[in-house]
mmCIF file of C-alpha atoms and ligand atoms in Angstrom:
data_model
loop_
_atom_site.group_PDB
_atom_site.id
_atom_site.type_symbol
_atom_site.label_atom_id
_atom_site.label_comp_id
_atom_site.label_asym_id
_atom_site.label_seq_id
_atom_site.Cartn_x
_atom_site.Cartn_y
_atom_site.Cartn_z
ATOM 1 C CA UNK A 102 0.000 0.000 0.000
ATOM 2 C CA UNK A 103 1.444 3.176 -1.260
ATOM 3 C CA UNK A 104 2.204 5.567 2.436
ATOM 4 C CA UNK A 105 -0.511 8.306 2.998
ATOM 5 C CA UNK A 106 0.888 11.915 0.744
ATOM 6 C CA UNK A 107 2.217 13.963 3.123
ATOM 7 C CA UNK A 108 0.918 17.168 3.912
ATOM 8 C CA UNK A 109 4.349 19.473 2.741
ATOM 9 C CA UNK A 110 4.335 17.499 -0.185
ATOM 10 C CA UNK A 111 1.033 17.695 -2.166
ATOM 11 C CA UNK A 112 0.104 20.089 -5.656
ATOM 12 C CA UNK A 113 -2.289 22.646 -4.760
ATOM 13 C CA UNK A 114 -2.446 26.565 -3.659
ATOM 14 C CA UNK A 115 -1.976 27.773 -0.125
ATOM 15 C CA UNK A 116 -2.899 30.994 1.110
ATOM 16 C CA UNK A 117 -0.109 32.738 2.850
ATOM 17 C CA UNK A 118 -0.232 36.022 4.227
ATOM 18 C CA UNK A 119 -2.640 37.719 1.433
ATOM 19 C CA UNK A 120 -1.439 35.612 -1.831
ATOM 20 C CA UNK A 121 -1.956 32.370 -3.389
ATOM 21 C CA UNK A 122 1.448 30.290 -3.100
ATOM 22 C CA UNK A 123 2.196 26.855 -4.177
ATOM 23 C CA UNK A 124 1.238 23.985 -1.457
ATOM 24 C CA UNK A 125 5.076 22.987 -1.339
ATOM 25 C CA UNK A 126 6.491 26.515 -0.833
ATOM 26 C CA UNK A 127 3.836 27.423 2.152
ATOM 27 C CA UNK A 128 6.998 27.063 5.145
ATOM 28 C CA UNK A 129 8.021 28.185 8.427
ATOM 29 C CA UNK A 130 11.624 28.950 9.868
ATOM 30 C CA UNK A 131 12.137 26.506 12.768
ATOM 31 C CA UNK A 132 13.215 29.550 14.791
ATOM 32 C CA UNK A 133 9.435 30.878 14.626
ATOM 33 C CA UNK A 134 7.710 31.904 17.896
ATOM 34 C CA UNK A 135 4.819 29.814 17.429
ATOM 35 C CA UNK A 136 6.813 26.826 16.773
ATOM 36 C CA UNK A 137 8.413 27.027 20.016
ATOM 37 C CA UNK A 138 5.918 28.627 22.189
ATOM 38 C CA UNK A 139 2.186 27.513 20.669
ATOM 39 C CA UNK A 140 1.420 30.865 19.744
ATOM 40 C CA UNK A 141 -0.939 29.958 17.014
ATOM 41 C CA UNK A 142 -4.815 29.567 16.944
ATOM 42 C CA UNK A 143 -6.259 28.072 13.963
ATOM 43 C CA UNK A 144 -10.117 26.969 12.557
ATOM 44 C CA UNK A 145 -11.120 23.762 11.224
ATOM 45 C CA UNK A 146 -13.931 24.366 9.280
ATOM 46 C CA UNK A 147 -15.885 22.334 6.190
ATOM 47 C CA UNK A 148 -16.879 23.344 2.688
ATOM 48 C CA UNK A 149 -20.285 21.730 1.320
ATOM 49 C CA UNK A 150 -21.374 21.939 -2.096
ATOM 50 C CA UNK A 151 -19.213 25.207 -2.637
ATOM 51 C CA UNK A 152 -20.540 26.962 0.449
ATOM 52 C CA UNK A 153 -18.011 27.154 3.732
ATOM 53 C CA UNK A 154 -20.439 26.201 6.507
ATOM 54 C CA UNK A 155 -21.058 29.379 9.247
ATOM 55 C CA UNK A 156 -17.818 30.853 7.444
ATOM 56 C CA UNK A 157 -18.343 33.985 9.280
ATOM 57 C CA UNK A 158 -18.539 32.603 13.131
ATOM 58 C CA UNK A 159 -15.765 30.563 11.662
ATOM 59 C CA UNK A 160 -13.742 33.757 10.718
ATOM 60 C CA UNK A 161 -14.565 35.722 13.533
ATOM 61 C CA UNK A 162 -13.618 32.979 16.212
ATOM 62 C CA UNK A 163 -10.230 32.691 14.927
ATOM 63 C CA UNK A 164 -10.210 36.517 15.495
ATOM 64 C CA UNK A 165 -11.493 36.171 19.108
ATOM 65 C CA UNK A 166 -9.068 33.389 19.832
ATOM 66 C CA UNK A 167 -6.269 35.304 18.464
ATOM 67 C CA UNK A 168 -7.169 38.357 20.888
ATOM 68 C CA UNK A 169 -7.263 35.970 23.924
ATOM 69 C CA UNK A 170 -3.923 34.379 23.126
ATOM 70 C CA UNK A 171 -3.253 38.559 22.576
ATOM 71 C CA UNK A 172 -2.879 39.419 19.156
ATOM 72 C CA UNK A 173 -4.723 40.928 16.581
ATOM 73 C CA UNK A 174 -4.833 39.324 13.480
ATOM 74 C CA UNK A 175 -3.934 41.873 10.513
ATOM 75 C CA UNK A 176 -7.196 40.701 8.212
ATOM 76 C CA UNK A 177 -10.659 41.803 8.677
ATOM 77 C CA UNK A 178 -13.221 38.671 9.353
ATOM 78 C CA UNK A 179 -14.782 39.672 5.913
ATOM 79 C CA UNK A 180 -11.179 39.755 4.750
ATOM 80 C CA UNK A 181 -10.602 36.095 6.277
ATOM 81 C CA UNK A 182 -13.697 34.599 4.615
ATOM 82 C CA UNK A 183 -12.327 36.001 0.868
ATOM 83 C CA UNK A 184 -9.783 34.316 1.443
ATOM 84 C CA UNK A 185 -11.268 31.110 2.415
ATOM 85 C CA UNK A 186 -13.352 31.463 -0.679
ATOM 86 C CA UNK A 187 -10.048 32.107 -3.154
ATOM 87 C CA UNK A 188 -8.875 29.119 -1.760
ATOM 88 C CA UNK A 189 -11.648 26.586 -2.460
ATOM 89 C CA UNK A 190 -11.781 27.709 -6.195
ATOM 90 C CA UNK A 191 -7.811 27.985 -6.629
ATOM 91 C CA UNK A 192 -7.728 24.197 -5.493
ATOM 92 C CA UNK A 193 -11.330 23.331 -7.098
ATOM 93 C CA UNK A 194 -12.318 22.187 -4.352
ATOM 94 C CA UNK A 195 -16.286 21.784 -3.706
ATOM 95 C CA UNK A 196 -16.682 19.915 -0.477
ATOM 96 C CA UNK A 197 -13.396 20.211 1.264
ATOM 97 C CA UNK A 198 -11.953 20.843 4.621
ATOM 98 C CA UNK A 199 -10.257 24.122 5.624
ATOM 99 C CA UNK A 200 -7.523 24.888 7.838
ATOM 100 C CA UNK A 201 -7.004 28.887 8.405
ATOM 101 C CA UNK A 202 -3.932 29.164 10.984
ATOM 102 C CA UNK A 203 -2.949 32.294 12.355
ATOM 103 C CA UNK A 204 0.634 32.798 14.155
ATOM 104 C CA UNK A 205 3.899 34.821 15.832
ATOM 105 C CA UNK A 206 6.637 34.835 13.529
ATOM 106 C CA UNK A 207 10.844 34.784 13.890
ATOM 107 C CA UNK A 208 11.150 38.139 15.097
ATOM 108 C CA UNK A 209 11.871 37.445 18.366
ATOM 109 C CA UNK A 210 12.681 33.834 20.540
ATOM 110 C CA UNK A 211 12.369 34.510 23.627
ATOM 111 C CA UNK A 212 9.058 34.429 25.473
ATOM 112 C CA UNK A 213 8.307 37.448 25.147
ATOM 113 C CA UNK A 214 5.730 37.490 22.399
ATOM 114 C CA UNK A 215 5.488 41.466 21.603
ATOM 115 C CA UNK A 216 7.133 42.456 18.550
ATOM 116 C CA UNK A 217 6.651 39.644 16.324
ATOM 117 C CA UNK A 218 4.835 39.955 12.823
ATOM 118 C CA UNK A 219 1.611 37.994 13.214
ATOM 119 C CA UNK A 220 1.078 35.723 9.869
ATOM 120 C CA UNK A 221 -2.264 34.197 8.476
ATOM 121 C CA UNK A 222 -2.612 31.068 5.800
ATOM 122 C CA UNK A 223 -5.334 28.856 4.879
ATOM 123 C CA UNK A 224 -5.474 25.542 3.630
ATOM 124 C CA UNK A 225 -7.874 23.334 2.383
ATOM 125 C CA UNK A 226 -7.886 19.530 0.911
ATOM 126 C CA UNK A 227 -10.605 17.099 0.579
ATOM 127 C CA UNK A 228 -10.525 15.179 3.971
ATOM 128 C CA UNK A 229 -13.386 12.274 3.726
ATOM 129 C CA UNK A 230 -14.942 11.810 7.421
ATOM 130 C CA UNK A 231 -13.156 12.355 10.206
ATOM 131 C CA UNK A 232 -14.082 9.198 12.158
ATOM 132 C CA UNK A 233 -14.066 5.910 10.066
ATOM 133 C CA UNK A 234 -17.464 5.970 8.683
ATOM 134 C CA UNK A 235 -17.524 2.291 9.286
ATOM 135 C CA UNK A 236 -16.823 2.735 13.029
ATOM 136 C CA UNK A 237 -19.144 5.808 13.013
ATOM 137 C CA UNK A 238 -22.068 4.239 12.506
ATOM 138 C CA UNK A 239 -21.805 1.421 14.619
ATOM 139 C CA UNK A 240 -20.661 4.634 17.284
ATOM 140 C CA UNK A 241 -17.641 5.191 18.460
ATOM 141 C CA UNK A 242 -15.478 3.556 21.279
ATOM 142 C CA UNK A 243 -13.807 5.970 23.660
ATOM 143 C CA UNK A 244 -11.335 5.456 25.880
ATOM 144 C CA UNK A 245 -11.383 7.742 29.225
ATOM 145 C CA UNK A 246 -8.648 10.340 28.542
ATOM 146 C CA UNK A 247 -5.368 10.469 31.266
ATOM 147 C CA UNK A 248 -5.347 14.361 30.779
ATOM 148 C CA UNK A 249 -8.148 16.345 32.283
ATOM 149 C CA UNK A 250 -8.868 19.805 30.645
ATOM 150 C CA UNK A 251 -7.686 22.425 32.657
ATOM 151 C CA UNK A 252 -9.441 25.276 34.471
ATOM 152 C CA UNK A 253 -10.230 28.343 32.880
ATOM 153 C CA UNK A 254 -7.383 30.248 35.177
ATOM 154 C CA UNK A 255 -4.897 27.990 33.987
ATOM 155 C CA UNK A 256 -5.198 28.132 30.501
ATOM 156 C CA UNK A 257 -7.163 30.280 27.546
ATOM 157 C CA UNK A 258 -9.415 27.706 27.159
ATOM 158 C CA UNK A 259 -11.883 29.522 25.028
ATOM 159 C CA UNK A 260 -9.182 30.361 22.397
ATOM 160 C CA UNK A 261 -9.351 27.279 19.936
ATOM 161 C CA UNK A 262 -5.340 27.670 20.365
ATOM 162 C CA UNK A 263 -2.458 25.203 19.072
ATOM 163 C CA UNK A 264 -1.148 24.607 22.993
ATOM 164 C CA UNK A 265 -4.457 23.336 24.196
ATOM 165 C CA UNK A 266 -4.085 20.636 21.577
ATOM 166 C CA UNK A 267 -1.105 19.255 23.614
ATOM 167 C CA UNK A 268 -3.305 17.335 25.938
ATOM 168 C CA UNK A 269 -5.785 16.147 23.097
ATOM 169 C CA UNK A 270 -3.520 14.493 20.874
ATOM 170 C CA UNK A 271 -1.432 13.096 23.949
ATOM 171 C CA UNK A 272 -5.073 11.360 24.787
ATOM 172 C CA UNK A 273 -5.859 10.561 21.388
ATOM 173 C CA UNK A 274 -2.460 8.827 20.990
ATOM 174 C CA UNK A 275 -3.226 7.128 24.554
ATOM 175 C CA UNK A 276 -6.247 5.849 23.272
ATOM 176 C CA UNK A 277 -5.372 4.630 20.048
ATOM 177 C CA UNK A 278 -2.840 2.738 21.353
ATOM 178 C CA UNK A 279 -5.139 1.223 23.388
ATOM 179 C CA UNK A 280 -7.751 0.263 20.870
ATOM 180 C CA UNK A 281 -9.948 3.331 20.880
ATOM 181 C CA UNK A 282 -11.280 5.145 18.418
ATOM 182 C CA UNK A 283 -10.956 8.748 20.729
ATOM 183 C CA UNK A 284 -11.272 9.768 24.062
ATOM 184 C CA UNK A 285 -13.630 11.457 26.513
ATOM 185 C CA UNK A 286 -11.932 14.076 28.753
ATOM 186 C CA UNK A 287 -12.887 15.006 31.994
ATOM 187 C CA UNK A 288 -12.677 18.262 33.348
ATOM 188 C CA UNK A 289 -10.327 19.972 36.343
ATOM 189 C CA UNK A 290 -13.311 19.017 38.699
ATOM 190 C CA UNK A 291 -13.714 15.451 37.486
ATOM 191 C CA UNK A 292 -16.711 16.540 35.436
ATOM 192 C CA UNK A 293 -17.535 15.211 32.214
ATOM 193 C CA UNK A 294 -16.041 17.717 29.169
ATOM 194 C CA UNK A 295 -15.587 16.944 25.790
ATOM 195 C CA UNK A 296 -13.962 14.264 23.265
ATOM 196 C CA UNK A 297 -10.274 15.341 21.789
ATOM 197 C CA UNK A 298 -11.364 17.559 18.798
ATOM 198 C CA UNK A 299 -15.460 17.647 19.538
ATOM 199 C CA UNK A 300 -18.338 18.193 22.040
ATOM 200 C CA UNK A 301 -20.218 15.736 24.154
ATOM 201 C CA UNK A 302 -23.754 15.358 24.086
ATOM 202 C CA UNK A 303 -26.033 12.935 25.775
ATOM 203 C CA UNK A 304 -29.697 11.432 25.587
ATOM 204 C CA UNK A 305 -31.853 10.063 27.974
ATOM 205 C CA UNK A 306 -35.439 10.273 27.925
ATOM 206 C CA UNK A 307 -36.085 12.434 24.662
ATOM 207 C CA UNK A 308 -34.067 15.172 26.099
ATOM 208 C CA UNK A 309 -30.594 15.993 25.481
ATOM 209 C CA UNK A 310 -27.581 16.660 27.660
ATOM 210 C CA UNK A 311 -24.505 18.468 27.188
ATOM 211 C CA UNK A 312 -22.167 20.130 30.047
ATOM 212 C CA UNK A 313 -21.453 23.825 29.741
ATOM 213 C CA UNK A 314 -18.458 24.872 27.968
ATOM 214 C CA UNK A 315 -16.487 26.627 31.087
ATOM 215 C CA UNK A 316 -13.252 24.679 29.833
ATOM 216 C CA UNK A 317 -13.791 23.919 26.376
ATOM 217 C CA UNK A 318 -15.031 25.310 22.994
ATOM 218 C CA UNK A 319 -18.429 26.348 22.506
ATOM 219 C CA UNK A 320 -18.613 24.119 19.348
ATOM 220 C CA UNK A 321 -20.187 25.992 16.612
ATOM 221 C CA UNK A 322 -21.241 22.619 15.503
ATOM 222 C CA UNK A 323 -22.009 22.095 19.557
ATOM 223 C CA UNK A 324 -24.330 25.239 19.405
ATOM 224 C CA UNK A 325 -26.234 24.343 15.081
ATOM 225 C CA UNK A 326 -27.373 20.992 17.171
ATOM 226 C CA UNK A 327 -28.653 22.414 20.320
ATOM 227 C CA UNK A 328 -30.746 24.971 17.817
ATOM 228 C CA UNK A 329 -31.611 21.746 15.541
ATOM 229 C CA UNK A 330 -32.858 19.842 18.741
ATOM 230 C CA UNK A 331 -34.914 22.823 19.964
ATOM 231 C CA UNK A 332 -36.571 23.167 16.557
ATOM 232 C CA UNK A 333 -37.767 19.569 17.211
ATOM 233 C CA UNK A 334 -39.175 20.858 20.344
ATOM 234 C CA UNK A 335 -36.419 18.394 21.973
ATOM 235 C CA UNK A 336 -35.102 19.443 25.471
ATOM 236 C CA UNK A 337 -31.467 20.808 25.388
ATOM 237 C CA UNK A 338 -30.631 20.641 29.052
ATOM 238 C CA UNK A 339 -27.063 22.442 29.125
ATOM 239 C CA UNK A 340 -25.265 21.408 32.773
ATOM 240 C CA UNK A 341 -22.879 19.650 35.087
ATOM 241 C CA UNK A 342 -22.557 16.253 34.077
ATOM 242 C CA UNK A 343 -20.449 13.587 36.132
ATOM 243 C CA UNK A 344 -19.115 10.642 34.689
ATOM 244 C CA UNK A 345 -21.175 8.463 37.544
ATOM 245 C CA UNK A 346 -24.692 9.777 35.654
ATOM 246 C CA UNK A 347 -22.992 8.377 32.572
ATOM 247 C CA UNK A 348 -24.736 5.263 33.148
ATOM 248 C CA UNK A 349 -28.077 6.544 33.015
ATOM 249 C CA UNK A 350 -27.806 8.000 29.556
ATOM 250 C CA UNK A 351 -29.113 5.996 26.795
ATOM 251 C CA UNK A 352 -27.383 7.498 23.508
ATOM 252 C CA UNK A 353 -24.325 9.570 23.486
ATOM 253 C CA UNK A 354 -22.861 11.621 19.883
ATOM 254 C CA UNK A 355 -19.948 14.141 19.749
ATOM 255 C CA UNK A 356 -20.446 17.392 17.185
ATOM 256 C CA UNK A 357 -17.755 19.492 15.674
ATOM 257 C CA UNK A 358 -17.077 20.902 12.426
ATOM 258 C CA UNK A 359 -14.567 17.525 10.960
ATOM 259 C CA UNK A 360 -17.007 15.360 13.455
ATOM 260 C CA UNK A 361 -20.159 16.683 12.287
ATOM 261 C CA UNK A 362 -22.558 14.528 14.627
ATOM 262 C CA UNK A 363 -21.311 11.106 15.191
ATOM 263 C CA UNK A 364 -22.519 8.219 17.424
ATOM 264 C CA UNK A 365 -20.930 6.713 20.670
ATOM 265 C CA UNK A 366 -21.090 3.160 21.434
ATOM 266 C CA UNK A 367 -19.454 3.450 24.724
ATOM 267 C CA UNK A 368 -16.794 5.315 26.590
ATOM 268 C CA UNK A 369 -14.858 3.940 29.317
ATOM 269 C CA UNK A 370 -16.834 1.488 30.823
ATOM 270 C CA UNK A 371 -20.020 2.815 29.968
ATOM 271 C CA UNK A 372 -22.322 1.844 27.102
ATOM 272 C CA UNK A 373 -25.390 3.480 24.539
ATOM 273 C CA UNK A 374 -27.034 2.587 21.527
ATOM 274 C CA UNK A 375 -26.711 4.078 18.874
ATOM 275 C CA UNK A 376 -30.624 5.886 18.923
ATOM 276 C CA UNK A 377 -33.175 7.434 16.614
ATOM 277 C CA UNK A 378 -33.014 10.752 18.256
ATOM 278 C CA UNK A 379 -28.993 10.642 17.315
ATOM 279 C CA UNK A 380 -29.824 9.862 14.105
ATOM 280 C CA UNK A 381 -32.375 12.599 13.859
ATOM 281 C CA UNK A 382 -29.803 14.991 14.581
ATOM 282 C CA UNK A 383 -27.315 13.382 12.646
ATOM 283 C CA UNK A 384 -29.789 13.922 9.269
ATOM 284 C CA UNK A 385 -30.727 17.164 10.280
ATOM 285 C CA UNK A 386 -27.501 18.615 10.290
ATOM 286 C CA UNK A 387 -26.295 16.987 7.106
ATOM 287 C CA UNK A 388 -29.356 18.326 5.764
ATOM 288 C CA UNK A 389 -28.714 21.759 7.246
ATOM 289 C CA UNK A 390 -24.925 21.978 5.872
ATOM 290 C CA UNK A 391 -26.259 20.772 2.462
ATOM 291 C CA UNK A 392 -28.113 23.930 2.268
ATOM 292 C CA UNK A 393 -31.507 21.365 2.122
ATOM 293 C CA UNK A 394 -32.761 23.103 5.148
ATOM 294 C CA UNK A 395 -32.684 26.610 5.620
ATOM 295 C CA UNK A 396 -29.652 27.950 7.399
ATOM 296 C CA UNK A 397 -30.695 29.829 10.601
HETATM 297 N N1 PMP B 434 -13.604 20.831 21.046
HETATM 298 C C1 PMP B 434 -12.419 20.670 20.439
HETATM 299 C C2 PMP B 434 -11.217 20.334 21.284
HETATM 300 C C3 PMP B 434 -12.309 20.789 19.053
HETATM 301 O O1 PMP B 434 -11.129 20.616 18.453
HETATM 302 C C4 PMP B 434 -13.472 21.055 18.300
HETATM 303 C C5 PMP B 434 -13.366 21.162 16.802
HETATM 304 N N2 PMP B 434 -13.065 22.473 16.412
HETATM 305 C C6 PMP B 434 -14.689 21.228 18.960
HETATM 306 C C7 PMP B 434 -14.719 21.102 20.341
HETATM 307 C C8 PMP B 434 -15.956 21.519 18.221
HETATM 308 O O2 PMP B 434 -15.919 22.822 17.702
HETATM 309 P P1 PMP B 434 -16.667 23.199 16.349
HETATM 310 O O3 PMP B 434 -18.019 22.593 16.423
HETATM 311 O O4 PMP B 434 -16.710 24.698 16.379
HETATM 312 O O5 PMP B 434 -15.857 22.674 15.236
#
């Protein structure tokens, strides 16, 4: 089997810092700030049919995150989302994934991050599913992650910032090491928080479940499902979940903008089907980034 094309090494357009460059010539120096120091927030966002889904919120939380981690990103939101549309058509790309990254250049190395030029580029490549489709529907086994995330006075945890990512991918490796398809982190309390790169959401009942982002991202995704569910006239109960209650829930599904809304068959020790009112959301929200109902 031939090895998977790395990312430096594919034909295509990036944009870097307001023009359209080659995919290969898109680099970094190693001596770069944000290399060294995480000083880099980026979006992951999805292309359907030639429309970027909520490209806008999109845009302007990469702003937001950049102004939490301090900086001010030298492109307007509108300005971002141009972009993200010259990008799609240089690479004709119609459903595709998108990776804007925003970060501290060479200017300086120590830790001191004032002074450096602040850089913006955004790629985008067809990705397939996230999840194995295969395992998706059958739902997802999670592992419990070993890394909790942290409180909100120990880290900007409402910037979707590179750093934070050091504790997801260290559980994601954990778990698929052990045979797991992700993980399910708990918070600095022990509460229940989110999966490694998506939101948590529960069902028992006909109502669904989901703790309060205090640590985490407010999914975009996390918020187009609680607004699909309510349209359905289903219960969105938003609160302090703890992993003993885990046992009462019947169906569990994670959102996010690569994860869309995919099923859980278990996590840790505890188990759900894989339910119609999952499903339901599941549908609706393909149907809602399709454009085949009405974007709210
Ligand atoms: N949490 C984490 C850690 C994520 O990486 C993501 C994906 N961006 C989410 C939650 C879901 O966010 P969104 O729905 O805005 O993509």
């Amino acid at each position: 089997m031939a090895a998977p094309q790395s990312y430096d090494d594919r034909d295509g357009w990036i944009w870097y810092d307001g023009t359209l460059v080659p995919w290969r010539e898109a680099n970094v120096h190693v001596l770069t700030h944000a290399m060294h120091y995480a000083s880099a927030v980026f979006e992951g966002q999805k292309a359907y049919g030639g429309v970027v889904f909520k490209l806008q919120e999109h845009s302007q939380r990469l702003h937001t995150s950049a102004n939490i981690l301090g900086f001010e990103i030298p492109w307007s939101v509108d300005e971002i989302g141009a972009a993200c549309n010259e990008v799609l058509k240089a690479n004709n790309l119609v459903d595709g994934y998108m990776r804007p990254i925003a970060w501290r250049g060479s200017e300086k190395m120590g830790v001191s991050p004032t002074g450096n030029t602040i850089h913006l580029a955004i790629a985008a490549w067809d990705w397939g599913k996230y999840f194995d489709p295969e395992k998706a529907a059958k739902g997802l086994r999670l592992d419990i992650a070993p890394w909790r995330r942290p409180a909100p006075y120990t880290a900007p945890v409402h910037s979707k910032a590179a750093g934070l990512y050091m504790i997801a991918s260290l559980s994601k490796q954990h778990a698929e090491g052990r045979g797991y398809d992700d993980a399910l982190m708990m918070d600095w309390r022990g509460q229940v928080a989110e999966a490694t790169g998506a939101n948590a959401f529960f069902v028992r009942d006909g109502s669904i479940h989901t703790p309060p982002p205090e640590c985490f991202l407010d999914g975009i995704t996390r918020r187009t499902v609680m607004d699909l569910a309510r349209k359905r006239g289903i219960e969105v109960v938003e609160r302090a979940i703890w992993p003993e209650e885990l046992e009462s829930f019947e169906q569990m599904f994670l959102t996010g903008s690569a994860a869309e809304v995919t099923f859980v068959q278990s996590a840790g020790p505890w188990n759900f089907e894989v339910g119609d009112l999952s499903r339901q959301l599941a549908k609706d929200y393909d149907d809602l980034v399709y454009g085949r109902i009405p974007n709210s």
